[in-house]
Short mmCIF file of C-alpha atoms and ligand atoms in Angstrom, two decimals:
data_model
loop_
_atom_site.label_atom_id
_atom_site.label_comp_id
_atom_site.label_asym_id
_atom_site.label_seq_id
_atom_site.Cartn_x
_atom_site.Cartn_y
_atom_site.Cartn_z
CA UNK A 145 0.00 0.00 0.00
CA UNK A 146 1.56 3.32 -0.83
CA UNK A 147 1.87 6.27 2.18
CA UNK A 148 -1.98 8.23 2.01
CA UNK A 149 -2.48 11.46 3.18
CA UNK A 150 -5.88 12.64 3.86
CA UNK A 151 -7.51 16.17 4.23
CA UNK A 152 -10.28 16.49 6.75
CA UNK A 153 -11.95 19.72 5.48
CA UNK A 154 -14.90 21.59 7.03
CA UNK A 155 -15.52 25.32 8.81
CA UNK A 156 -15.23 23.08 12.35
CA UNK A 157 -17.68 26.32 13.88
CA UNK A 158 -17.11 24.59 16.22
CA UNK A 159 -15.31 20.99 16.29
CA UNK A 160 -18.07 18.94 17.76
CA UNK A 161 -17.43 15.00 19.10
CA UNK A 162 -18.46 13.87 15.78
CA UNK A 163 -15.75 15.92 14.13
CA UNK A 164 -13.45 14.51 16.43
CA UNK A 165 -15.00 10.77 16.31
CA UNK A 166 -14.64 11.21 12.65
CA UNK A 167 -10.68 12.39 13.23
CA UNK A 168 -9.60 9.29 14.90
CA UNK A 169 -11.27 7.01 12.59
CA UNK A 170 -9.67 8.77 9.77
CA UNK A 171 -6.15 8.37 11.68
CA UNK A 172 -6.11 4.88 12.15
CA UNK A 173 -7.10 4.08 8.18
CA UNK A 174 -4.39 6.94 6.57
CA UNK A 175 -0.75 7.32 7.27
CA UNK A 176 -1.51 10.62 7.76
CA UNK A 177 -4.82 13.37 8.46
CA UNK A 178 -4.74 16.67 7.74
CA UNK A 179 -7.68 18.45 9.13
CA UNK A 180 -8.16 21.51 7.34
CA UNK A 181 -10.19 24.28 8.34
CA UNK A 182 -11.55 26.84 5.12
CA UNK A 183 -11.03 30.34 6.37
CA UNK A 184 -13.41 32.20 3.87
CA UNK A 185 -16.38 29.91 4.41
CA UNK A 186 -19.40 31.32 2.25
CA UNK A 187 -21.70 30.30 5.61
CA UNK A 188 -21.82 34.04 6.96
CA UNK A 189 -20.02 35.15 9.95
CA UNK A 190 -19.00 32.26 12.69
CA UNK A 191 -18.99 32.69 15.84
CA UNK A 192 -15.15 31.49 16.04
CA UNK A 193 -11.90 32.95 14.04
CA UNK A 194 -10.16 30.82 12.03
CA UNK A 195 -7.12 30.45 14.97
CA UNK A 196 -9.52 29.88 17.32
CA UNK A 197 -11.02 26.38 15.69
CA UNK A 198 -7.63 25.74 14.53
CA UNK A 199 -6.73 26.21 17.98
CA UNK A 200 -9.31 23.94 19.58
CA UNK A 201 -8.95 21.29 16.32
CA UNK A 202 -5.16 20.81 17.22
CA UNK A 203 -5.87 20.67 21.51
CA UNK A 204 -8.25 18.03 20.56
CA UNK A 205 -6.63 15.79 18.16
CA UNK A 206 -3.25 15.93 19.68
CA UNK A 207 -3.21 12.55 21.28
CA UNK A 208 -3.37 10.91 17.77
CA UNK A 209 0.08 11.37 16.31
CA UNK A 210 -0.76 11.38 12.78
CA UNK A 211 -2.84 14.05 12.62
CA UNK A 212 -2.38 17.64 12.04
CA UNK A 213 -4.36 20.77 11.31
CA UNK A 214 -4.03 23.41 9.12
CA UNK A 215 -5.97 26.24 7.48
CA UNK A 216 -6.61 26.71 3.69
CA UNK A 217 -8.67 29.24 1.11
CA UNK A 218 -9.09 28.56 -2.25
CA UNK A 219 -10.34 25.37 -3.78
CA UNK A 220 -9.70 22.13 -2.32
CA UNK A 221 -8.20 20.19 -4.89
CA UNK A 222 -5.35 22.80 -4.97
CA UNK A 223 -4.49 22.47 -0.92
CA UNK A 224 -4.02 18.86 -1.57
CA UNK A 225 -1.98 18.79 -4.21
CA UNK A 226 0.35 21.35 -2.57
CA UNK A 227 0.13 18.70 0.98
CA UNK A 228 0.67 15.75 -1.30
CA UNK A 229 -2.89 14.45 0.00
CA UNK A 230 -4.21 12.09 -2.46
CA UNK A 231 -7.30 11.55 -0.71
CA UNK A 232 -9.99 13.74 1.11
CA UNK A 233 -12.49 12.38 3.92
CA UNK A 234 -15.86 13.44 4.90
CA UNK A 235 -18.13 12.34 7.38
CA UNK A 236 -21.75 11.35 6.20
CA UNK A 237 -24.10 11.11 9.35
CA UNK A 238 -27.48 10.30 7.33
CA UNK A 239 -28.88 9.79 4.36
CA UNK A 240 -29.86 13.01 3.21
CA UNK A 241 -25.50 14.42 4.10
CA UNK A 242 -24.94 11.83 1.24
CA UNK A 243 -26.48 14.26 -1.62
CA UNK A 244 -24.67 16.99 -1.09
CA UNK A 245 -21.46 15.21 -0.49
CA UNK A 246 -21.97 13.54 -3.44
CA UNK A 247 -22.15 16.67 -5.70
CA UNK A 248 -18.88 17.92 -3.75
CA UNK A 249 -17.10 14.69 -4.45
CA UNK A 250 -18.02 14.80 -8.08
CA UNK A 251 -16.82 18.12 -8.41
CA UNK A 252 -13.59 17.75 -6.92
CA UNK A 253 -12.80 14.67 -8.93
CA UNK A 254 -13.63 16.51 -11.97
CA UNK A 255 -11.58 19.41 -11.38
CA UNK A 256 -8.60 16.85 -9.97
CA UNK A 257 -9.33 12.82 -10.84
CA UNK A 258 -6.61 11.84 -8.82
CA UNK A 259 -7.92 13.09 -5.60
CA UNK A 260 -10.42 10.11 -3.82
CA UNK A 261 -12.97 11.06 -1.64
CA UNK A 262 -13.65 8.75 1.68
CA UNK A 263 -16.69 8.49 3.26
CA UNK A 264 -16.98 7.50 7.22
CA UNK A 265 -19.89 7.23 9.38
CA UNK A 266 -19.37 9.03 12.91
CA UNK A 267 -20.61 7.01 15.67
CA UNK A 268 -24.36 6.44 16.39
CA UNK A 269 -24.39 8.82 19.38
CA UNK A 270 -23.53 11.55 17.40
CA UNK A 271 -25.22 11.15 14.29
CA UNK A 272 -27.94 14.38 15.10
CA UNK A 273 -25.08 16.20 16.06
CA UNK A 274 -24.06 19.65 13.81
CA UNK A 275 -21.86 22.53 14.53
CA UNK A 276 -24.82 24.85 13.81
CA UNK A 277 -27.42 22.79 16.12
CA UNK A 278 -24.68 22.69 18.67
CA UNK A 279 -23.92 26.74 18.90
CA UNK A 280 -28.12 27.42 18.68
CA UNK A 281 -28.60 24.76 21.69
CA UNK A 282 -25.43 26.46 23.92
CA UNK A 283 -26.89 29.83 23.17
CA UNK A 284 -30.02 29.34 24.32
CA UNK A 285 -28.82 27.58 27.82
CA UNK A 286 -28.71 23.72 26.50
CA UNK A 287 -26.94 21.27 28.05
CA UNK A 288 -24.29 19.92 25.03
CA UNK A 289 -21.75 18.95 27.81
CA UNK A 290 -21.36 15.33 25.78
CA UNK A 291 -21.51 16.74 22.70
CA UNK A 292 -18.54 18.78 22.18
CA UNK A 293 -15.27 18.21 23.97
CA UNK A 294 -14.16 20.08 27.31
CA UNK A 295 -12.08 22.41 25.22
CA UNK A 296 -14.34 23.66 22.80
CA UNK A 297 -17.14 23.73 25.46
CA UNK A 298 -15.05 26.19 28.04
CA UNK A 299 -14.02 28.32 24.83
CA UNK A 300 -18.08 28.11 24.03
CA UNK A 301 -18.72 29.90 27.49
CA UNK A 302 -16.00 32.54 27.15
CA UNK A 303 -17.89 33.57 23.77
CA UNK A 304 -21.24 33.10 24.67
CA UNK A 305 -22.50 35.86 27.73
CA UNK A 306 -23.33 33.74 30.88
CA UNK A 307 -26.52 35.95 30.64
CA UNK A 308 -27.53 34.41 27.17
CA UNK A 309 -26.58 31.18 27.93
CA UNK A 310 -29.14 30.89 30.85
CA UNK A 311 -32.62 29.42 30.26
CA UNK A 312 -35.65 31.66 32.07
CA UNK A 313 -37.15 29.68 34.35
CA UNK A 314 -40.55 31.64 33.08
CA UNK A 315 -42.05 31.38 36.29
CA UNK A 316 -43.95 34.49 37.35
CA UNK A 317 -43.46 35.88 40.61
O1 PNS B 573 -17.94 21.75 7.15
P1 PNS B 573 -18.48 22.14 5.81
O2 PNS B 573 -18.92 23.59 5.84
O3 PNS B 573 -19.57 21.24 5.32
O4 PNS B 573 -17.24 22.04 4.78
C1 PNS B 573 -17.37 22.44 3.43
C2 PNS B 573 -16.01 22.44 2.72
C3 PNS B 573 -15.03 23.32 3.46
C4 PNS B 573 -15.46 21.03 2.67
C5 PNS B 573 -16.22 22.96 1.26
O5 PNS B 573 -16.96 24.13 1.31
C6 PNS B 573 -14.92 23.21 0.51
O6 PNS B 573 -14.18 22.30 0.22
N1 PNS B 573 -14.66 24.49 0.19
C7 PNS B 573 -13.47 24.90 -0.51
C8 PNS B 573 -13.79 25.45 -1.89
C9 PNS B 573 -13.86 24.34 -2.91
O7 PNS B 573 -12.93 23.61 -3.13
N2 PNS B 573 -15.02 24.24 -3.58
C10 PNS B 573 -15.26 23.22 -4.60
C11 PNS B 573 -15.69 21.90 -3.99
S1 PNS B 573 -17.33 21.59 -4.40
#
C-alpha cells in the first residue's frame, strides 16, 4: 500500500465530538490526516476565528500522532496537491449528508481525478449532532456537555454571555 495522506476539510464552527470521532477514525485508516479548516467559508459570519477552531482542532486531536491541522482558502483540490494528499475524507451522518457530499465529491474529482474522496460514518451517538445545532442549543442555555469536547465547550462559554446562555425559568413571581 503506498503512504496516504488525507484532508479532513470543514468550517469546524465549532469541532463537535463527531468531528473529532470522525478524526480518529480517519487516523487509524491513513498514514496521515490533515484536518483543514476553510477560512473564507461562504456560511456568513462564525462565531469562532479561524485560529480559534484551529486552535481547539489541534488541543483536541493531539493525542493521535498522525494528525495535524491546518488552514486553507481557495479550492480544495489545490491544498491537496500542494500537501501531497491524495485523498480527502468526509463524514456522512445520514442519508440526506450523502447528496450533497456527493455533488462535492463529483466536483472535486472533476476538477482533480486523482484526488479520492472517503466516506466514514461518525458514531451512532452523534449522528444528530451539527456545529450549527450545537452553537443554537449552547446559546439558548442547553446542556451539550457530551456533545462537544471540554475544550471547545469552556471556549463556548468565554464567547457566549453567561446571561444568554441561561434558560428563564418563566415562572412568574
Ligand atoms: O464543514 P463544511 O462547511 O460542510 O465544509 C465544506 C467544505 C469546506 C469542505 C467545502 O466548502 C470546501 O471544500 N470548500 C473549498 C472550496 C472548494 O474547493 N469548492 C469546490 C468543492 S465543491
Amino acid at each position: 500500500m503506498p503512504h496516504v495522506t488525507a484532508i479532513y476539510p470543514g468550517t469546524f464552527d465549532p469541532p463537535t465530538n463527531g468531528h473529532l470521532d470522525l478524526c480518529m477514525r480517519g487516523s487509524r485508516i491513513f498514514d496521515r490526516l490533515i484536518v483543514a479548516v476553510l477560512r473564507n467559508s461562504s456560511k456568513g459570519v462564525p462565531l469562532f476565528t479561524t485560529q480559534e477552531r484551529a486552535e481547539m482542532l489541534a488541543e483536541i486531536t493531539q493525542p493521535f500522532g498522525n494528525v495535524s491541522v491546518a488552514t486553507f482558502d481557495g479550492l480544495l483540490v489545490d491544498f491537496a496537491r500542494q500537501q501531497g494528499a491524495t485523498a480527502v475524507l468526509r463524514g456522512i451522518r445520514a442519508v440526506s449528508d450523502y447528496e450533497y457530499e456527493f455533488q462535492m465529491a463529483m466536483m472535486n474529482r472533476k476538477l482533480d481525478p486523482q484526488l479520492e474522496t472517503v466516506f466514514m460514518q461518525p458514531a451512532e451517538k452523534y449522528t444528530y449532532v451539527s456545529s450549527r445545532l450545537i452553537k443554537g442549543v449552547f446559546q439558548l442555555g442547553g446542556d451539550i456537555n457530551s456533545l462537544v469536547p471540554p475544550a471547545v465547550m469552556e471556549r463556548l462559554r468565554t464567547k457566549v454571555p453567561a446571561n444568554i446562555a441561561q434558560p428563564e425559568t418563566g415562572a412568574s413571581t
